[in-house]
Amino acid sequence: MATTPIFNASCSFPSTRGIDCKNYIGLRSNVSKVSAASSRVATSQRRNLVIRASESGNGHAKKLGMSDAECEAAVAAGNVPEAPPVPPKPAAPVGTPIIQPLNLSRRPRRNRASPVARAAFQETDISPANFVYPLFIHEGEEDTPIGAMPGCYRLGWRHGLVQEVAKARAVGVNSIVLFPKVPEALKNPTGDEAYNDNGLVPRTIRLLKDKYPDLVIYTDVALDPYSSDGHDGIVREDGVIMNDETVHQLCKQAVSQARAGADVVSPSDMMDGRVGAIRAALDAEGFQNVSIMSYTAKYASSFYGPFREALDSNPRFGDKKTYQMNPANYREALIEAREDEAEGADILLVKPGLPYLDIIRLLRDKSPLPIAAYQVSGEYSMIKAGGVLKMIDEEKVMMESLMCLRRAGADIILTYFALQAATCLCGEKR
């Protein structure tokens, strides 16, 4: 029978000036030295043996064949069955001060004392259903690795993409968003390829819907992948991004995507008034059931670098600060959110994610609409790099970062970790 020894061994320390040995566990004033052999004998004599029920046989007491009435009568007569003894109080380490307990009416640590309690009181959860998987596509047949985004590829739209979607669906991720790398020869200053019904994105949507009819497909509505200038809108000769003319092009792009079978169109351009114009254009063409996820608070961030490498869509000149938001601004997000709500947005998105948790929480508190967060390429690549360098535990940091986005108020998260994170979550459930 297995036993658990409980040690009550004491140690002898020379008296230490300034320390009252009576007030510390295991500390005693100097006594006559005891030989090592005698000390071991004395220690062994002070051992107590505690038998634990869980360690005896299969952990089940032998049944006596008595009825319920006989069991109750036996207990009433004083023949109480044996049970394990009250466990001893765990010993504190030598040197722990002896004190009066603090007079606390509330100790929050009680609700964190065990894995069961922590799981029961967890306020935020996360599942593969919360993920939207961003996927890069190109016209080629081979999958091309993206150097700045380890583990991500430009997927061949007919082969690699279909396989990647199958992997994601197998672990519960059934929402994707498509980002195309458009051939340079098809780019021009007005981004006309964006609304080509037989372009890369519409063809891909039709292929995926034919293969997976219940797959939820989000699309990106913006001109930068199609523009020879690399900007989200049409650029005037003096460098000004033309707002209303760009919106006209975006409406045609959104309708083309909806016609191909897109479930959610996602204007990421940050032009004024584009949500209302796109809603009207979709409705006019009979696509009342196609949703709009607006990039409501998209900041002019430095975290987008790896993404632009993936699509080769860096601006040919200047920056995007005249249409994307200033990272220093907080209240401005409310202005954008109220406009998007009024114009008919179905989902409000914040981009980037982790550095803008305050904005996610702001929109969550102020809007009844679902909130999306985009964990962008720079966030992804930093975690990947830290993991490769063994500076962090990649998997744990990945899951913590996603949980933080959920805790801040995001209903869905666009993340390049979607497949990896969902695989981890499925592993935990098994």
CSV table of N, CA and C in Angstrom, one decimal, residues 114-199:
chain,number,residue,atom,x,y,z
A,114,SER,N,-7.9,27.0,-7.8
A,114,SER,CA,-7.8,25.7,-8.5
A,114,SER,C,-8.1,25.8,-10.0
A,115,PRO,N,-7.6,24.9,-10.8
A,115,PRO,CA,-8.0,25.0,-12.3
A,115,PRO,C,-9.5,24.9,-12.5
A,116,VAL,N,-10.2,24.2,-11.7
A,116,VAL,CA,-11.7,24.1,-11.8
A,116,VAL,C,-12.3,25.4,-11.5
A,117,ALA,N,-11.9,26.1,-10.4
A,117,ALA,CA,-12.5,27.4,-10.1
A,117,ALA,C,-12.1,28.4,-11.1
A,118,ARG,N,-10.9,28.4,-11.6
A,118,ARG,CA,-10.5,29.4,-12.6
A,118,ARG,C,-11.3,29.2,-13.9
A,119,ALA,N,-11.6,27.9,-14.3
A,119,ALA,CA,-12.4,27.7,-15.5
A,119,ALA,C,-13.8,28.1,-15.3
A,120,ALA,N,-14.4,27.9,-14.1
A,120,ALA,CA,-15.8,28.2,-13.8
A,120,ALA,C,-16.0,29.7,-13.8
A,121,PHE,N,-15.0,30.4,-13.4
A,121,PHE,CA,-15.3,31.9,-13.2
A,121,PHE,C,-14.6,32.7,-14.4
A,122,GLN,N,-14.1,32.0,-15.4
A,122,GLN,CA,-13.5,32.7,-16.5
A,122,GLN,C,-14.6,33.6,-17.2
A,123,GLU,N,-14.3,34.8,-17.4
A,123,GLU,CA,-15.2,35.8,-17.9
A,123,GLU,C,-15.2,35.9,-19.5
A,124,THR,N,-14.1,35.5,-20.1
A,124,THR,CA,-14.0,35.6,-21.6
A,124,THR,C,-13.6,34.2,-22.1
A,125,ASP,N,-14.3,33.8,-23.2
A,125,ASP,CA,-13.9,32.6,-23.8
A,125,ASP,C,-13.5,32.9,-25.3
A,126,ILE,N,-12.9,31.9,-25.9
A,126,ILE,CA,-12.5,32.0,-27.3
A,126,ILE,C,-12.6,30.7,-28.0
A,127,SER,N,-13.1,30.7,-29.2
A,127,SER,CA,-13.3,29.5,-30.0
A,127,SER,C,-12.9,29.7,-31.4
A,128,PRO,N,-12.7,28.7,-32.2
A,128,PRO,CA,-12.4,28.9,-33.7
A,128,PRO,C,-13.5,29.7,-34.4
A,129,ALA,N,-14.8,29.7,-33.9
A,129,ALA,CA,-15.8,30.4,-34.5
A,129,ALA,C,-15.6,31.9,-34.4
A,130,ASN,N,-14.7,32.4,-33.5
A,130,ASN,CA,-14.4,33.8,-33.4
A,130,ASN,C,-13.3,34.2,-34.4
A,131,PHE,N,-12.7,33.3,-35.2
A,131,PHE,CA,-11.6,33.7,-36.1
A,131,PHE,C,-12.1,33.9,-37.5
A,132,VAL,N,-11.5,34.9,-38.2
A,132,VAL,CA,-11.6,35.0,-39.6
A,132,VAL,C,-10.2,34.9,-40.2
A,133,TYR,N,-10.0,34.0,-41.1
A,133,TYR,CA,-8.6,33.7,-41.6
A,133,TYR,C,-8.2,34.5,-42.8
A,134,PRO,N,-7.3,35.4,-42.7
A,134,PRO,CA,-6.9,36.2,-43.9
A,134,PRO,C,-6.0,35.3,-44.8
A,135,LEU,N,-6.3,35.2,-46.0
A,135,LEU,CA,-5.5,34.4,-47.0
A,135,LEU,C,-5.1,35.2,-48.2
A,136,PHE,N,-3.8,35.1,-48.5
A,136,PHE,CA,-3.2,35.8,-49.7
A,136,PHE,C,-3.3,34.8,-50.9
A,137,ILE,N,-3.7,35.3,-52.0
A,137,ILE,CA,-3.9,34.5,-53.2
A,137,ILE,C,-3.1,35.2,-54.4
A,138,HIS,N,-2.7,34.3,-55.3
A,138,HIS,CA,-2.1,34.9,-56.6
A,138,HIS,C,-2.5,33.9,-57.7
A,139,GLU,N,-2.1,34.4,-58.9
A,139,GLU,CA,-2.5,33.7,-60.1
A,139,GLU,C,-1.6,32.4,-60.3
A,140,GLY,N,-0.5,32.2,-59.7
A,140,GLY,CA,0.3,31.1,-59.9
A,140,GLY,C,-0.2,29.8,-59.3
A,141,GLU,N,0.4,28.7,-59.6
A,141,GLU,CA,0.0,27.4,-59.2
A,141,GLU,C,0.7,27.0,-57.9
A,142,GLU,N,1.9,27.5,-57.7
A,142,GLU,CA,2.7,27.1,-56.5
A,142,GLU,C,2.4,28.1,-55.4
A,143,ASP,N,2.6,27.6,-54.1
A,143,ASP,CA,2.5,28.5,-52.9
A,143,ASP,C,3.8,29.1,-52.6
A,144,THR,N,3.8,30.4,-52.6
A,144,THR,CA,5.1,31.2,-52.4
A,144,THR,C,5.2,31.7,-51.0
A,145,PRO,N,6.2,31.3,-50.2
A,145,PRO,CA,6.4,31.8,-48.9
A,145,PRO,C,6.6,33.3,-48.8
A,146,ILE,N,6.0,33.9,-47.8
A,146,ILE,CA,6.2,35.3,-47.5
A,146,ILE,C,7.3,35.5,-46.5
A,147,GLY,N,8.4,36.1,-46.9
A,147,GLY,CA,9.6,36.1,-46.0
A,147,GLY,C,9.3,36.8,-44.7
A,148,ALA,N,8.6,37.9,-44.7
A,148,ALA,CA,8.3,38.7,-43.4
A,148,ALA,C,7.2,38.1,-42.6
A,149,MET,N,6.6,37.0,-43.1
A,149,MET,CA,5.5,36.4,-42.3
A,149,MET,C,5.7,34.9,-42.3
A,150,PRO,N,6.5,34.4,-41.4
A,150,PRO,CA,6.8,33.0,-41.3
A,150,PRO,C,5.5,32.1,-41.2
A,151,GLY,N,5.4,31.1,-42.1
A,151,GLY,CA,4.2,30.3,-42.0
A,151,GLY,C,3.1,30.7,-42.9
A,152,CYS,N,3.2,31.9,-43.5
A,152,CYS,CA,2.2,32.4,-44.4
A,152,CYS,C,2.7,32.4,-45.9
A,153,TYR,N,1.7,32.2,-46.8
A,153,TYR,CA,2.1,32.0,-48.2
A,153,TYR,C,1.1,32.8,-49.1
A,154,ARG,N,1.6,33.1,-50.3
A,154,ARG,CA,0.7,33.5,-51.4
A,154,ARG,C,0.3,32.2,-52.0
A,155,LEU,N,-1.0,31.9,-51.8
A,155,LEU,CA,-1.5,30.6,-52.2
A,155,LEU,C,-2.0,30.6,-53.6
A,156,GLY,N,-1.7,29.5,-54.4
A,156,GLY,CA,-2.3,29.4,-55.7
A,156,GLY,C,-3.8,29.2,-55.5
A,157,TRP,N,-4.6,30.0,-56.3
A,157,TRP,CA,-6.0,30.1,-56.0
A,157,TRP,C,-6.8,28.8,-56.3
A,158,ARG,N,-6.2,28.0,-57.2
A,158,ARG,CA,-6.9,26.8,-57.6
A,158,ARG,C,-6.5,25.6,-56.7
A,159,HIS,N,-5.4,25.6,-56.1
A,159,HIS,CA,-4.9,24.4,-55.4
A,159,HIS,C,-4.5,24.7,-53.9
A,160,GLY,N,-3.5,25.5,-53.7
A,160,GLY,CA,-3.1,25.7,-52.3
A,160,GLY,C,-4.1,26.3,-51.5
A,161,LEU,N,-4.9,27.3,-52.0
A,161,LEU,CA,-6.0,27.9,-51.3
A,161,LEU,C,-7.0,26.9,-50.9
A,162,VAL,N,-7.5,26.1,-51.8
A,162,VAL,CA,-8.5,25.1,-51.5
A,162,VAL,C,-8.0,24.2,-50.3
A,163,GLN,N,-6.8,23.8,-50.4
A,163,GLN,CA,-6.2,22.9,-49.4
A,163,GLN,C,-6.2,23.6,-48.0
A,164,GLU,N,-5.8,24.9,-48.0
A,164,GLU,CA,-5.7,25.6,-46.8
A,164,GLU,C,-7.1,25.9,-46.1
A,165,VAL,N,-8.0,26.1,-47.0
A,165,VAL,CA,-9.4,26.3,-46.5
A,165,VAL,C,-9.9,25.0,-45.9
A,166,ALA,N,-9.6,23.9,-46.5
A,166,ALA,CA,-10.0,22.6,-46.0
A,166,ALA,C,-9.4,22.3,-44.6
A,167,LYS,N,-8.1,22.7,-44.4
A,167,LYS,CA,-7.4,22.5,-43.1
A,167,LYS,C,-8.1,23.4,-42.0
A,168,ALA,N,-8.5,24.6,-42.4
A,168,ALA,CA,-9.1,25.5,-41.5
A,168,ALA,C,-10.5,25.0,-41.1
A,169,ARG,N,-11.2,24.5,-42.0
A,169,ARG,CA,-12.6,24.0,-41.7
A,169,ARG,C,-12.5,22.8,-40.8
A,170,ALA,N,-11.5,22.0,-41.0
A,170,ALA,CA,-11.3,20.8,-40.2
A,170,ALA,C,-11.2,21.1,-38.7
A,171,VAL,N,-10.7,22.3,-38.3
A,171,VAL,CA,-10.6,22.7,-36.9
A,171,VAL,C,-11.6,23.8,-36.5
A,172,GLY,N,-12.6,24.0,-37.3
A,172,GLY,CA,-13.7,24.9,-36.9
A,172,GLY,C,-13.6,26.3,-37.4
A,173,VAL,N,-12.6,26.6,-38.3
A,173,VAL,CA,-12.6,28.0,-38.8
A,173,VAL,C,-13.3,28.0,-40.2
A,174,ASN,N,-14.4,28.6,-40.3
A,174,ASN,CA,-15.2,28.6,-41.5
A,174,ASN,C,-15.4,29.9,-42.1
A,175,SER,N,-14.6,30.9,-41.7
A,175,SER,CA,-14.7,32.3,-42.2
A,175,SER,C,-13.3,32.7,-42.7
A,176,ILE,N,-13.2,33.2,-43.9
A,176,ILE,CA,-11.9,33.6,-44.5
A,176,ILE,C,-12.1,35.0,-45.1
A,177,VAL,N,-11.0,35.7,-45.2
A,177,VAL,CA,-11.0,37.0,-46.0
A,177,VAL,C,-9.9,36.9,-47.0
A,178,LEU,N,-10.1,37.3,-48.2
A,178,LEU,CA,-9.2,37.2,-49.3
A,178,LEU,C,-8.5,38.5,-49.6
A,179,PHE,N,-7.2,38.3,-49.9
A,179,PHE,CA,-6.3,39.4,-50.3
A,179,PHE,C,-5.5,39.0,-51.5
A,180,PRO,N,-5.7,39.7,-52.7
A,180,PRO,CA,-5.1,39.2,-53.9
A,180,PRO,C,-3.7,40.0,-54.2
A,181,LYS,N,-2.8,39.2,-54.7
A,181,LYS,CA,-1.6,39.9,-55.3
A,181,LYS,C,-1.9,40.0,-56.8
A,182,VAL,N,-2.1,41.2,-57.3
A,182,VAL,CA,-2.5,41.4,-58.7
A,182,VAL,C,-1.3,41.6,-59.5
A,183,PRO,N,-1.2,41.0,-60.7
A,183,PRO,CA,-0.1,41.2,-61.6
A,183,PRO,C,0.1,42.7,-62.0
A,184,GLU,N,1.3,43.1,-62.0
A,184,GLU,CA,1.6,44.5,-62.3
A,184,GLU,C,1.0,45.0,-63.6
A,185,ALA,N,0.9,44.1,-64.6
A,185,ALA,CA,0.4,44.5,-65.9
A,185,ALA,C,-1.1,44.9,-65.8
A,186,LEU,N,-1.8,44.5,-64.8
A,186,LEU,CA,-3.2,44.8,-64.6
A,186,LEU,C,-3.5,46.0,-63.8
A,187,LYS,N,-2.5,46.6,-63.3
A,187,LYS,CA,-2.7,47.8,-62.4
A,187,LYS,C,-2.7,49.0,-63.2
A,188,ASN,N,-3.5,50.0,-62.8
A,188,ASN,CA,-3.5,51.3,-63.4
A,188,ASN,C,-3.9,52.4,-62.4
A,189,PRO,N,-3.9,53.6,-62.7
A,189,PRO,CA,-4.1,54.7,-61.7
A,189,PRO,C,-5.5,54.7,-61.1
A,190,THR,N,-6.5,54.1,-61.8
A,190,THR,CA,-7.9,54.1,-61.3
A,190,THR,C,-8.3,52.8,-60.8
A,191,GLY,N,-7.4,51.8,-60.8
A,191,GLY,CA,-7.7,50.5,-60.2
A,191,GLY,C,-8.9,49.7,-60.8
A,192,ASP,N,-9.0,49.8,-62.2
A,192,ASP,CA,-10.2,49.2,-62.8
A,192,ASP,C,-10.3,47.7,-62.7
A,193,GLU,N,-9.1,47.0,-62.5
A,193,GLU,CA,-9.2,45.6,-62.3
A,193,GLU,C,-10.0,45.2,-61.1
A,194,ALA,N,-10.2,46.1,-60.1
A,194,ALA,CA,-10.9,45.8,-58.9
A,194,ALA,C,-12.3,45.3,-59.2
A,195,TYR,N,-12.9,45.7,-60.2
A,195,TYR,CA,-14.3,45.3,-60.5
A,195,TYR,C,-14.4,44.5,-61.8
A,196,ASN,N,-13.4,43.8,-62.1
A,196,ASN,CA,-13.4,42.9,-63.2
A,196,ASN,C,-14.1,41.6,-62.7
A,197,ASP,N,-15.3,41.3,-63.3
A,197,ASP,CA,-16.0,40.1,-62.8
A,197,ASP,C,-15.3,38.8,-63.0
A,198,ASN,N,-14.3,38.8,-63.9
A,198,ASN,CA,-13.5,37.6,-64.1
A,198,ASN,C,-12.1,37.8,-63.5
A,199,GLY,N,-11.9,38.7,-62.6
A,199,GLY,CA,-10.6,38.9,-61.9
A,199,GLY,C,-10.3,37.8,-60.9
